[in-house]
Amino acid sequence: MATGESFRSLAFAFRISQSYITRIILLVLKSLSSRLTGKLLKPPSPEDLIRIAGEYWDRWNFPNCVGAIDGKHIRIFCPGKSGSLFFNYEDYFSIVLLAIVDANCKFIYVDIGSYGKEGDSGIFGKSSLNQLIKQKEYFPPEKKLPNSEISLPFVHVGDEAFRLETHMMRPYTRGEARNDNKKIIFNYRLSRARRTTENSFGLLSQVFRVFYTPISLKTETTDQLVLSACCLHNLLRDRYLENVPNYYYNYDPNEPQPLKNMMSLAKSGGYANFEGFLVRDEFTNFFNSEQGAVSWQDSRTQETDI
């Protein structure tokens, strides 16, 4: 997981046969995924979501946000007799990691193992989290925005691949925001909060270099590998990364990065609902008011094409 080396290379390095290395990896991944998930990836309580929303406002200036959601393709070798199920729009085989991330770049929820041909919105629609949201047991009650009397529901933030709903915010399209400065500011504020997902995926692949190469394991074992990596990532975020300098990653900014590692999913969002438009408009008005504006947002949106 740390180096991404092949089984043959590991066999020469440790004087262990490839077949035995395969058994070791399978046993270790099963143990890690079963023992760590309940401790490091347990479902958040309403109190946890309220705390996460406070951190998003303090760090990323987006109120009532309980997580940023995004998905990435994990590159694999073609599984046997799988046809085109794992073949994605970038012309390689992959499984999908769909994740919700908090303000500290820790994983709150992950859905692993969907076919590479699927999109973010479809995977989220069939996930266990979406079923829980539909039962209205996941989000806390509505809360007033900071320094305001307007109450809005708690939301996730995502990109254009997701449906606009009451608890899911996505940016305005370029056509909608082109001549409307208020919508440009909303897109900037949403992107500022949503980039925690990109940061998390970047940290994950930088520490676990196995994601820089196609993974040559069975799909079931690959799912356990990705789940174990997400749990260990949360452990590192909790205990080390806040106080350890960047050299812990051995990061070299001049090193060329892989072109097909952790690729984004296709932008294929579904239909929006009426309540989602109303909630997004209220956030837009708040970000353009004296209570919700930040001092740098106007100059930043003028410099950046959002």
PDB file of C-alpha atoms in Angstrom:
ATOM      1  CA  MET A   1       0.000   0.000   0.000  1.00  0.00           C
ATOM      2  CA  ALA A   2       2.796   2.428   0.846  1.00  0.00           C
ATOM      3  CA  THR A   3       4.957   1.843  -2.230  1.00  0.00           C
ATOM      4  CA  GLY A   4       2.706   0.334  -4.899  1.00  0.00           C
ATOM      5  CA  GLU A   5       5.427  -2.155  -5.831  1.00  0.00           C
ATOM      6  CA  SER A   6       4.532  -5.322  -7.709  1.00  0.00           C
ATOM      7  CA  PHE A   7       4.393  -8.731  -6.029  1.00  0.00           C
ATOM      8  CA  ARG A   8       7.473  -9.779  -7.972  1.00  0.00           C
ATOM      9  CA  SER A   9       9.447  -6.810  -6.635  1.00  0.00           C
ATOM     10  CA  LEU A  10       8.303  -7.526  -3.071  1.00  0.00           C
ATOM     11  CA  ALA A  11       9.233 -11.181  -3.480  1.00  0.00           C
ATOM     12  CA  PHE A  12      12.827 -10.246  -4.351  1.00  0.00           C
ATOM     13  CA  ALA A  13      13.011  -7.655  -1.565  1.00  0.00           C
ATOM     14  CA  PHE A  14      11.727  -9.853   1.269  1.00  0.00           C
ATOM     15  CA  ARG A  15      12.649 -13.334  -0.048  1.00  0.00           C
ATOM     16  CA  ILE A  16       9.014 -14.464   0.110  1.00  0.00           C
ATOM     17  CA  SER A  17       7.197 -16.143  -2.757  1.00  0.00           C
ATOM     18  CA  GLN A  18       4.544 -14.220  -4.681  1.00  0.00           C
ATOM     19  CA  SER A  19       1.820 -16.684  -3.743  1.00  0.00           C
ATOM     20  CA  TYR A  20       2.586 -16.296  -0.037  1.00  0.00           C
ATOM     21  CA  ILE A  21       2.677 -12.507  -0.349  1.00  0.00           C
ATOM     22  CA  THR A  22      -0.811 -12.693  -1.856  1.00  0.00           C
ATOM     23  CA  ARG A  23      -2.043 -14.629   1.185  1.00  0.00           C
ATOM     24  CA  ILE A  24      -0.408 -12.170   3.577  1.00  0.00           C
ATOM     25  CA  ILE A  25      -1.969  -9.161   1.838  1.00  0.00           C
ATOM     26  CA  LEU A  26      -5.419 -10.758   1.832  1.00  0.00           C
ATOM     27  CA  LEU A  27      -5.293 -11.587   5.554  1.00  0.00           C
ATOM     28  CA  VAL A  28      -3.937  -8.185   6.562  1.00  0.00           C
ATOM     29  CA  LEU A  29      -6.510  -6.262   4.509  1.00  0.00           C
ATOM     30  CA  LYS A  30      -9.382  -8.335   5.911  1.00  0.00           C
ATOM     31  CA  SER A  31      -8.166  -7.681   9.443  1.00  0.00           C
ATOM     32  CA  LEU A  32      -7.639  -3.942   8.899  1.00  0.00           C
ATOM     33  CA  SER A  33     -10.984  -3.345   7.186  1.00  0.00           C
ATOM     34  CA  SER A  34     -12.980  -5.323   9.775  1.00  0.00           C
ATOM     35  CA  ARG A  35     -11.283  -3.890  12.881  1.00  0.00           C
ATOM     36  CA  LEU A  36     -10.748  -0.256  11.877  1.00  0.00           C
ATOM     37  CA  THR A  37     -14.020   0.610  10.138  1.00  0.00           C
ATOM     38  CA  GLY A  38     -16.101   0.647  13.314  1.00  0.00           C
ATOM     39  CA  LYS A  39     -13.586   2.948  15.037  1.00  0.00           C
ATOM     40  CA  LEU A  40     -12.381   5.275  12.296  1.00  0.00           C
ATOM     41  CA  LEU A  41     -15.301   5.318   9.840  1.00  0.00           C
ATOM     42  CA  LYS A  42     -18.311   4.970  12.105  1.00  0.00           C
ATOM     43  CA  PRO A  43     -21.536   6.757  11.042  1.00  0.00           C
ATOM     44  CA  PRO A  44     -21.681  10.309  12.440  1.00  0.00           C
ATOM     45  CA  SER A  45     -24.313  11.241  14.999  1.00  0.00           C
ATOM     46  CA  PRO A  46     -26.392  14.454  14.743  1.00  0.00           C
ATOM     47  CA  GLU A  47     -24.032  16.006  17.304  1.00  0.00           C
ATOM     48  CA  ASP A  48     -21.065  15.112  15.106  1.00  0.00           C
ATOM     49  CA  LEU A  49     -22.730  16.729  12.090  1.00  0.00           C
ATOM     50  CA  ILE A  50     -23.369  19.946  14.037  1.00  0.00           C
ATOM     51  CA  ARG A  51     -19.677  20.009  15.038  1.00  0.00           C
ATOM     52  CA  ILE A  52     -18.617  19.403  11.415  1.00  0.00           C
ATOM     53  CA  ALA A  53     -20.889  22.237  10.249  1.00  0.00           C
ATOM     54  CA  GLY A  54     -19.229  24.583  12.741  1.00  0.00           C
ATOM     55  CA  GLU A  55     -15.782  23.607  11.454  1.00  0.00           C
ATOM     56  CA  TYR A  56     -16.841  24.212   7.845  1.00  0.00           C
ATOM     57  CA  TRP A  57     -17.973  27.705   8.760  1.00  0.00           C
ATOM     58  CA  ASP A  58     -14.811  28.473  10.740  1.00  0.00           C
ATOM     59  CA  ARG A  59     -12.341  27.054   8.203  1.00  0.00           C
ATOM     60  CA  TRP A  60     -14.075  27.303   4.821  1.00  0.00           C
ATOM     61  CA  ASN A  61     -16.789  29.960   5.350  1.00  0.00           C
ATOM     62  CA  PHE A  62     -19.740  27.782   4.352  1.00  0.00           C
ATOM     63  CA  PRO A  63     -22.485  27.493   7.025  1.00  0.00           C
ATOM     64  CA  ASN A  64     -24.694  24.453   7.689  1.00  0.00           C
ATOM     65  CA  CYS A  65     -22.374  22.235   5.618  1.00  0.00           C
ATOM     66  CA  VAL A  66     -21.936  18.729   7.034  1.00  0.00           C
ATOM     67  CA  GLY A  67     -19.640  17.337   4.352  1.00  0.00           C
ATOM     68  CA  ALA A  68     -18.288  17.645   0.828  1.00  0.00           C
ATOM     69  CA  ILE A  69     -19.003  14.765  -1.536  1.00  0.00           C
ATOM     70  CA  ASP A  70     -17.104  13.577  -4.587  1.00  0.00           C
ATOM     71  CA  GLY A  71     -16.031  10.391  -6.341  1.00  0.00           C
ATOM     72  CA  LYS A  72     -12.815   9.174  -7.926  1.00  0.00           C
ATOM     73  CA  HIS A  73     -11.845   6.327 -10.223  1.00  0.00           C
ATOM     74  CA  ILE A  74      -9.392   3.808  -8.725  1.00  0.00           C
ATOM     75  CA  ARG A  75      -7.469   2.245 -11.589  1.00  0.00           C
ATOM     76  CA  ILE A  76      -7.395  -1.572 -11.713  1.00  0.00           C
ATOM     77  CA  PHE A  77      -6.492  -4.336 -14.120  1.00  0.00           C
ATOM     78  CA  CYS A  78      -9.411  -5.746 -16.066  1.00  0.00           C
ATOM     79  CA  PRO A  79     -11.257  -8.326 -13.893  1.00  0.00           C
ATOM     80  CA  GLY A  80     -11.952 -11.656 -15.548  1.00  0.00           C
ATOM     81  CA  LYS A  81     -15.258 -12.049 -17.398  1.00  0.00           C
ATOM     82  CA  SER A  82     -16.392  -8.553 -16.442  1.00  0.00           C
ATOM     83  CA  GLY A  83     -17.081  -7.276 -19.938  1.00  0.00           C
ATOM     84  CA  SER A  84     -17.328  -3.484 -20.010  1.00  0.00           C
ATOM     85  CA  LEU A  85     -18.727  -3.058 -16.477  1.00  0.00           C
ATOM     86  CA  PHE A  86     -15.483  -1.600 -15.100  1.00  0.00           C
ATOM     87  CA  PHE A  87     -14.539   0.289 -18.291  1.00  0.00           C
ATOM     88  CA  ASN A  88     -14.930   4.036 -17.747  1.00  0.00           C
ATOM     89  CA  TYR A  89     -15.181   7.084 -19.999  1.00  0.00           C
ATOM     90  CA  GLU A  90     -11.407   7.670 -19.730  1.00  0.00           C
ATOM     91  CA  ASP A  91     -10.808   4.329 -21.528  1.00  0.00           C
ATOM     92  CA  TYR A  92      -9.377   2.278 -18.662  1.00  0.00           C
ATOM     93  CA  PHE A  93     -10.740  -0.105 -16.034  1.00  0.00           C
ATOM     94  CA  SER A  94     -11.609   1.164 -12.582  1.00  0.00           C
ATOM     95  CA  ILE A  95     -13.751   0.933  -9.498  1.00  0.00           C
ATOM     96  CA  VAL A  96     -15.292   4.023  -7.918  1.00  0.00           C
ATOM     97  CA  LEU A  97     -14.547   5.509  -4.502  1.00  0.00           C
ATOM     98  CA  LEU A  98     -17.400   7.819  -3.493  1.00  0.00           C
ATOM     99  CA  ALA A  99     -16.605   9.741  -0.309  1.00  0.00           C
ATOM    100  CA  ILE A 100     -18.012  12.402   1.995  1.00  0.00           C
ATOM    101  CA  VAL A 101     -15.290  14.437   3.723  1.00  0.00           C
ATOM    102  CA  ASP A 102     -15.349  16.787   6.719  1.00  0.00           C
ATOM    103  CA  ALA A 103     -13.632  20.155   7.104  1.00  0.00           C
ATOM    104  CA  ASN A 104     -10.387  18.483   8.277  1.00  0.00           C
ATOM    105  CA  CYS A 105     -10.113  16.296   5.146  1.00  0.00           C
ATOM    106  CA  LYS A 106     -11.191  13.175   7.038  1.00  0.00           C
ATOM    107  CA  PHE A 107     -13.531  10.639   5.480  1.00  0.00           C
ATOM    108  CA  ILE A 108     -17.013  10.543   7.026  1.00  0.00           C
ATOM    109  CA  TYR A 109     -18.591   8.039   4.657  1.00  0.00           C
ATOM    110  CA  VAL A 110     -17.244   5.957   1.770  1.00  0.00           C
ATOM    111  CA  ASP A 111     -18.903   3.816  -0.874  1.00  0.00           C
ATOM    112  CA  ILE A 112     -16.370   1.550  -2.587  1.00  0.00           C
ATOM    113  CA  GLY A 113     -16.561  -0.898  -5.456  1.00  0.00           C
ATOM    114  CA  SER A 114     -19.113   0.494  -7.891  1.00  0.00           C
ATOM    115  CA  TYR A 115     -18.484  -0.151 -11.559  1.00  0.00           C
ATOM    116  CA  GLY A 116     -16.239   2.295 -13.383  1.00  0.00           C
ATOM    117  CA  LYS A 117     -18.926   3.024 -15.977  1.00  0.00           C
ATOM    118  CA  GLU A 118     -21.233   4.556 -13.325  1.00  0.00           C
ATOM    119  CA  GLY A 119     -21.422   8.218 -12.316  1.00  0.00           C
ATOM    120  CA  ASP A 120     -21.419  10.053  -8.995  1.00  0.00           C
ATOM    121  CA  SER A 121     -25.129  10.749  -8.875  1.00  0.00           C
ATOM    122  CA  GLY A 122     -26.154   7.179  -9.689  1.00  0.00           C
ATOM    123  CA  ILE A 123     -23.786   5.689  -7.107  1.00  0.00           C
ATOM    124  CA  PHE A 124     -24.972   8.090  -4.422  1.00  0.00           C
ATOM    125  CA  GLY A 125     -28.595   7.362  -5.310  1.00  0.00           C
ATOM    126  CA  LYS A 126     -28.247   3.652  -4.533  1.00  0.00           C
ATOM    127  CA  SER A 127     -25.964   4.073  -1.500  1.00  0.00           C
ATOM    128  CA  SER A 128     -27.010   3.277   2.060  1.00  0.00           C
ATOM    129  CA  LEU A 129     -26.455   6.898   3.068  1.00  0.00           C
ATOM    130  CA  ASN A 130     -28.983   8.144   0.526  1.00  0.00           C
ATOM    131  CA  GLN A 131     -31.544   5.683   1.841  1.00  0.00           C
ATOM    132  CA  LEU A 132     -30.941   7.022   5.345  1.00  0.00           C
ATOM    133  CA  ILE A 133     -31.329  10.608   4.130  1.00  0.00           C
ATOM    134  CA  LYS A 134     -34.651   9.786   2.506  1.00  0.00           C
ATOM    135  CA  GLN A 135     -35.917   8.566   5.876  1.00  0.00           C
ATOM    136  CA  LYS A 136     -34.956  11.983   7.367  1.00  0.00           C
ATOM    137  CA  GLU A 137     -32.949  10.358  10.169  1.00  0.00           C
ATOM    138  CA  TYR A 138     -29.522  11.647   9.235  1.00  0.00           C
ATOM    139  CA  PHE A 139     -29.541  15.455   9.245  1.00  0.00           C
ATOM    140  CA  PRO A 140     -30.156  17.565  12.386  1.00  0.00           C
ATOM    141  CA  PRO A 141     -33.068  20.025  12.338  1.00  0.00           C
ATOM    142  CA  GLU A 142     -32.710  23.296  10.462  1.00  0.00           C
ATOM    143  CA  LYS A 143     -30.426  25.882  12.028  1.00  0.00           C
ATOM    144  CA  LYS A 144     -30.117  29.644  11.705  1.00  0.00           C
ATOM    145  CA  LEU A 145     -27.267  30.954   9.593  1.00  0.00           C
ATOM    146  CA  PRO A 146     -24.516  32.831  11.475  1.00  0.00           C
ATOM    147  CA  ASN A 147     -25.529  36.412  12.381  1.00  0.00           C
ATOM    148  CA  SER A 148     -28.845  35.898  10.596  1.00  0.00           C
ATOM    149  CA  GLU A 149     -32.459  35.059  11.372  1.00  0.00           C
ATOM    150  CA  ILE A 150     -32.785  32.795   8.306  1.00  0.00           C
ATOM    151  CA  SER A 151     -32.993  29.068   9.076  1.00  0.00           C
ATOM    152  CA  LEU A 152     -31.740  26.645   6.428  1.00  0.00           C
ATOM    153  CA  PRO A 153     -31.290  22.865   6.395  1.00  0.00           C
ATOM    154  CA  PHE A 154     -27.907  21.177   6.742  1.00  0.00           C
ATOM    155  CA  VAL A 155     -26.435  20.268   3.369  1.00  0.00           C
ATOM    156  CA  HIS A 156     -23.696  18.416   1.524  1.00  0.00           C
ATOM    157  CA  VAL A 157     -21.763  20.280  -1.184  1.00  0.00           C
ATOM    158  CA  GLY A 158     -20.848  18.640  -4.479  1.00  0.00           C
ATOM    159  CA  ASP A 159     -20.022  19.388  -8.090  1.00  0.00           C
ATOM    160  CA  GLU A 160     -22.166  19.317 -11.225  1.00  0.00           C
ATOM    161  CA  ALA A 161     -22.409  15.527 -11.136  1.00  0.00           C
ATOM    162  CA  PHE A 162     -24.977  15.556  -8.317  1.00  0.00           C
ATOM    163  CA  ARG A 163     -28.646  16.447  -8.224  1.00  0.00           C
ATOM    164  CA  LEU A 164     -29.630  19.756  -6.663  1.00  0.00           C
ATOM    165  CA  GLU A 165     -31.791  18.846  -3.681  1.00  0.00           C
ATOM    166  CA  THR A 166     -32.763  20.208  -0.277  1.00  0.00           C
ATOM    167  CA  HIS A 167     -29.705  18.632   1.369  1.00  0.00           C
ATOM    168  CA  MET A 168     -27.390  18.692  -1.665  1.00  0.00           C
ATOM    169  CA  MET A 169     -25.897  21.905  -3.053  1.00  0.00           C
ATOM    170  CA  ARG A 170     -24.232  22.083  -6.455  1.00  0.00           C
ATOM    171  CA  PRO A 171     -22.820  25.147  -8.272  1.00  0.00           C
ATOM    172  CA  TYR A 172     -24.678  27.222 -10.817  1.00  0.00           C
ATOM    173  CA  THR A 173     -23.784  26.394 -14.398  1.00  0.00           C
ATOM    174  CA  ARG A 174     -21.352  28.649 -16.232  1.00  0.00           C
ATOM    175  CA  GLY A 175     -24.185  29.975 -18.350  1.00  0.00           C
ATOM    176  CA  GLU A 176     -26.251  30.923 -15.305  1.00  0.00           C
ATOM    177  CA  ALA A 177     -23.354  32.555 -13.454  1.00  0.00           C
ATOM    178  CA  ARG A 178     -21.694  34.331 -16.376  1.00  0.00           C
ATOM    179  CA  ASN A 179     -23.516  37.660 -15.956  1.00  0.00           C
ATOM    180  CA  ASP A 180     -24.628  37.383 -12.331  1.00  0.00           C
ATOM    181  CA  ASN A 181     -22.032  38.349  -9.731  1.00  0.00           C
ATOM    182  CA  LYS A 182     -24.104  36.917  -6.854  1.00  0.00           C
ATOM    183  CA  LYS A 183     -24.094  33.471  -8.459  1.00  0.00           C
ATOM    184  CA  ILE A 184     -20.367  33.748  -9.171  1.00  0.00           C
ATOM    185  CA  ILE A 185     -19.767  34.438  -5.474  1.00  0.00           C
ATOM    186  CA  PHE A 186     -21.928  31.450  -4.494  1.00  0.00           C
ATOM    187  CA  ASN A 187     -19.915  29.202  -6.836  1.00  0.00           C
ATOM    188  CA  TYR A 188     -16.677  30.476  -5.319  1.00  0.00           C
ATOM    189  CA  ARG A 189     -17.848  29.877  -1.752  1.00  0.00           C
ATOM    190  CA  LEU A 190     -19.133  26.399  -2.617  1.00  0.00           C
ATOM    191  CA  SER A 191     -15.905  25.498  -4.434  1.00  0.00           C
ATOM    192  CA  ARG A 192     -13.910  26.705  -1.435  1.00  0.00           C
ATOM    193  CA  ALA A 193     -15.782  24.227   0.789  1.00  0.00           C
ATOM    194  CA  ARG A 194     -15.873  21.413  -1.767  1.00  0.00           C
ATOM    195  CA  ARG A 195     -12.118  21.347  -2.355  1.00  0.00           C
ATOM    196  CA  THR A 196     -11.679  19.431   0.905  1.00  0.00           C
ATOM    197  CA  THR A 197     -12.574  16.326  -1.103  1.00  0.00           C
ATOM    198  CA  GLU A 198      -9.799  16.993  -3.601  1.00  0.00           C
ATOM    199  CA  ASN A 199      -7.384  17.594  -0.717  1.00  0.00           C
ATOM    200  CA  SER A 200      -8.391  14.294   0.890  1.00  0.00           C
ATOM    201  CA  PHE A 201      -7.939  12.265  -2.300  1.00  0.00           C
ATOM    202  CA  GLY A 202      -4.580  13.952  -2.886  1.00  0.00           C
ATOM    203  CA  LEU A 203      -3.354  13.144   0.630  1.00  0.00           C
ATOM    204  CA  LEU A 204      -4.617   9.572   0.309  1.00  0.00           C
ATOM    205  CA  SER A 205      -2.761   8.882  -2.930  1.00  0.00           C
ATOM    206  CA  GLN A 206       0.379  10.694  -1.760  1.00  0.00           C
ATOM    207  CA  VAL A 207       0.720   8.487   1.332  1.00  0.00           C
ATOM    208  CA  PHE A 208      -0.458   5.229  -0.234  1.00  0.00           C
ATOM    209  CA  ARG A 209       1.416   5.050  -3.528  1.00  0.00           C
ATOM    210  CA  VAL A 210      -0.474   1.941  -4.572  1.00  0.00           C
ATOM    211  CA  PHE A 211      -3.055   4.354  -6.035  1.00  0.00           C
ATOM    212  CA  TYR A 212      -0.425   5.627  -8.490  1.00  0.00           C
ATOM    213  CA  THR A 213      -0.443   2.302 -10.370  1.00  0.00           C
ATOM    214  CA  PRO A 214      -3.158  -0.074 -11.625  1.00  0.00           C
ATOM    215  CA  ILE A 215      -4.058  -2.411  -8.758  1.00  0.00           C
ATOM    216  CA  SER A 216      -3.590  -6.076  -9.672  1.00  0.00           C
ATOM    217  CA  LEU A 217      -5.907  -7.674  -7.090  1.00  0.00           C
ATOM    218  CA  LYS A 218      -9.346  -9.194  -7.202  1.00  0.00           C
ATOM    219  CA  THR A 219     -12.084  -6.585  -7.002  1.00  0.00           C
ATOM    220  CA  GLU A 220     -13.191  -7.817  -3.558  1.00  0.00           C
ATOM    221  CA  THR A 221      -9.637  -7.495  -2.230  1.00  0.00           C
ATOM    222  CA  THR A 222      -9.262  -4.094  -3.884  1.00  0.00           C
ATOM    223  CA  ASP A 223     -12.384  -2.901  -2.056  1.00  0.00           C
ATOM    224  CA  GLN A 224     -10.826  -3.954   1.254  1.00  0.00           C
ATOM    225  CA  LEU A 225      -7.550  -2.229   0.317  1.00  0.00           C
ATOM    226  CA  VAL A 226      -9.299   1.078  -0.426  1.00  0.00           C
ATOM    227  CA  LEU A 227     -11.385   0.843   2.764  1.00  0.00           C
ATOM    228  CA  SER A 228      -8.283   0.114   4.844  1.00  0.00           C
ATOM    229  CA  ALA A 229      -6.458   3.057   3.260  1.00  0.00           C
ATOM    230  CA  CYS A 230      -9.367   5.405   4.099  1.00  0.00           C
ATOM    231  CA  CYS A 231      -9.356   4.227   7.730  1.00  0.00           C
ATOM    232  CA  LEU A 232      -5.603   4.666   8.049  1.00  0.00           C
ATOM    233  CA  HIS A 233      -5.899   8.094   6.448  1.00  0.00           C
ATOM    234  CA  ASN A 234      -8.336   9.135   9.188  1.00  0.00           C
ATOM    235  CA  LEU A 235      -5.944   7.759  11.803  1.00  0.00           C
ATOM    236  CA  LEU A 236      -3.104   9.847  10.392  1.00  0.00           C
ATOM    237  CA  ARG A 237      -5.277  12.949  10.279  1.00  0.00           C
ATOM    238  CA  ASP A 238      -6.265  12.458  13.915  1.00  0.00           C
ATOM    239  CA  ARG A 239      -2.896  11.697  15.452  1.00  0.00           C
ATOM    240  CA  TYR A 240      -0.108  12.986  13.259  1.00  0.00           C
ATOM    241  CA  LEU A 241      -0.875  15.349  10.412  1.00  0.00           C
ATOM    242  CA  GLU A 242      -1.947  18.357  12.450  1.00  0.00           C
ATOM    243  CA  ASN A 243       1.510  18.549  14.080  1.00  0.00           C
ATOM    244  CA  VAL A 244       3.820  16.850  11.585  1.00  0.00           C
ATOM    245  CA  PRO A 245       5.480  18.947   8.832  1.00  0.00           C
ATOM    246  CA  ASN A 246       4.976  18.265   5.147  1.00  0.00           C
ATOM    247  CA  TYR A 247       8.228  16.335   4.771  1.00  0.00           C
ATOM    248  CA  TYR A 248       6.376  13.414   6.372  1.00  0.00           C
ATOM    249  CA  TYR A 249       4.931  12.854   2.903  1.00  0.00           C
ATOM    250  CA  ASN A 250       8.327  13.054   1.144  1.00  0.00           C
ATOM    251  CA  TYR A 251       6.595  15.297  -1.376  1.00  0.00           C
ATOM    252  CA  ASP A 252       8.633  16.594  -4.288  1.00  0.00           C
ATOM    253  CA  PRO A 253       6.838  19.392  -6.188  1.00  0.00           C
ATOM    254  CA  ASN A 254       9.058  18.805  -9.228  1.00  0.00           C
ATOM    255  CA  GLU A 255       8.146  15.135  -9.474  1.00  0.00           C
ATOM    256  CA  PRO A 256       5.818  14.490 -12.461  1.00  0.00           C
ATOM    257  CA  GLN A 257       2.392  13.331 -11.310  1.00  0.00           C
ATOM    258  CA  PRO A 258       0.510  10.394 -12.859  1.00  0.00           C
ATOM    259  CA  LEU A 259      -1.953  11.458 -15.524  1.00  0.00           C
ATOM    260  CA  LYS A 260      -4.541   8.783 -14.790  1.00  0.00           C
ATOM    261  CA  ASN A 261      -4.562   8.540 -11.025  1.00  0.00           C
ATOM    262  CA  MET A 262      -7.682   9.337  -8.970  1.00  0.00           C
ATOM    263  CA  MET A 263      -9.554  10.709 -11.983  1.00  0.00           C
ATOM    264  CA  SER A 264     -12.818  12.595 -11.457  1.00  0.00           C
ATOM    265  CA  LEU A 265     -16.089  11.075 -12.565  1.00  0.00           C
ATOM    266  CA  ALA A 266     -18.094  12.290 -15.526  1.00  0.00           C
ATOM    267  CA  LYS A 267     -20.352  15.284 -14.898  1.00  0.00           C
ATOM    268  CA  SER A 268     -23.753  13.642 -15.235  1.00  0.00           C
ATOM    269  CA  GLY A 269     -26.026  15.122 -12.584  1.00  0.00           C
ATOM    270  CA  GLY A 270     -29.697  14.188 -12.528  1.00  0.00           C
ATOM    271  CA  TYR A 271     -32.807  16.299 -12.256  1.00  0.00           C
ATOM    272  CA  ALA A 272     -33.033  18.928  -9.528  1.00  0.00           C
ATOM    273  CA  ASN A 273     -36.039  19.470  -7.283  1.00  0.00           C
ATOM    274  CA  PHE A 274     -37.822  22.713  -6.440  1.00  0.00           C
ATOM    275  CA  GLU A 275     -36.782  22.787  -2.760  1.00  0.00           C
ATOM    276  CA  GLY A 276     -33.127  22.549  -3.770  1.00  0.00           C
ATOM    277  CA  PHE A 277     -33.421  25.730  -5.871  1.00  0.00           C
ATOM    278  CA  LEU A 278     -34.953  27.611  -2.946  1.00  0.00           C
ATOM    279  CA  VAL A 279     -32.216  26.495  -0.511  1.00  0.00           C
ATOM    280  CA  ARG A 280     -29.455  27.408  -2.981  1.00  0.00           C
ATOM    281  CA  ASP A 281     -30.967  30.859  -3.584  1.00  0.00           C
ATOM    282  CA  GLU A 282     -31.052  31.475   0.180  1.00  0.00           C
ATOM    283  CA  PHE A 283     -27.374  30.545   0.496  1.00  0.00           C
ATOM    284  CA  THR A 284     -26.615  32.852  -2.452  1.00  0.00           C
ATOM    285  CA  ASN A 285     -28.371  35.760  -0.766  1.00  0.00           C
ATOM    286  CA  PHE A 286     -26.560  35.053   2.512  1.00  0.00           C
ATOM    287  CA  PHE A 287     -23.122  34.994   0.879  1.00  0.00           C
ATOM    288  CA  ASN A 288     -23.870  38.383  -0.706  1.00  0.00           C
ATOM    289  CA  SER A 289     -25.144  39.970   2.515  1.00  0.00           C
ATOM    290  CA  GLU A 290     -23.176  41.827   5.185  1.00  0.00           C
ATOM    291  CA  GLN A 291     -23.628  38.920   7.601  1.00  0.00           C
ATOM    292  CA  GLY A 292     -22.299  36.190   5.290  1.00  0.00           C
ATOM    293  CA  ALA A 293     -19.793  37.916   3.015  1.00  0.00           C
ATOM    294  CA  VAL A 294     -16.040  37.498   3.410  1.00  0.00           C
ATOM    295  CA  SER A 295     -13.692  40.372   2.684  1.00  0.00           C
ATOM    296  CA  TRP A 296     -11.795  38.735  -0.166  1.00  0.00           C
ATOM    297  CA  GLN A 297     -14.622  37.119  -2.155  1.00  0.00           C
ATOM    298  CA  ASP A 298     -15.191  39.944  -4.656  1.00  0.00           C
ATOM    299  CA  SER A 299     -11.542  40.305  -5.637  1.00  0.00           C
ATOM    300  CA  ARG A 300     -11.084  36.528  -5.821  1.00  0.00           C
ATOM    301  CA  THR A 301     -14.063  35.990  -8.137  1.00  0.00           C
ATOM    302  CA  GLN A 302     -12.862  38.760 -10.430  1.00  0.00           C
ATOM    303  CA  GLU A 303      -9.452  37.116 -10.814  1.00  0.00           C
ATOM    304  CA  THR A 304     -10.757  33.566 -11.276  1.00  0.00           C
ATOM    305  CA  ASP A 305     -13.069  32.316 -14.005  1.00  0.00           C
ATOM    306  CA  ILE A 306     -15.605  30.248 -12.027  1.00  0.00           C
TER     307      ILE A 306
END
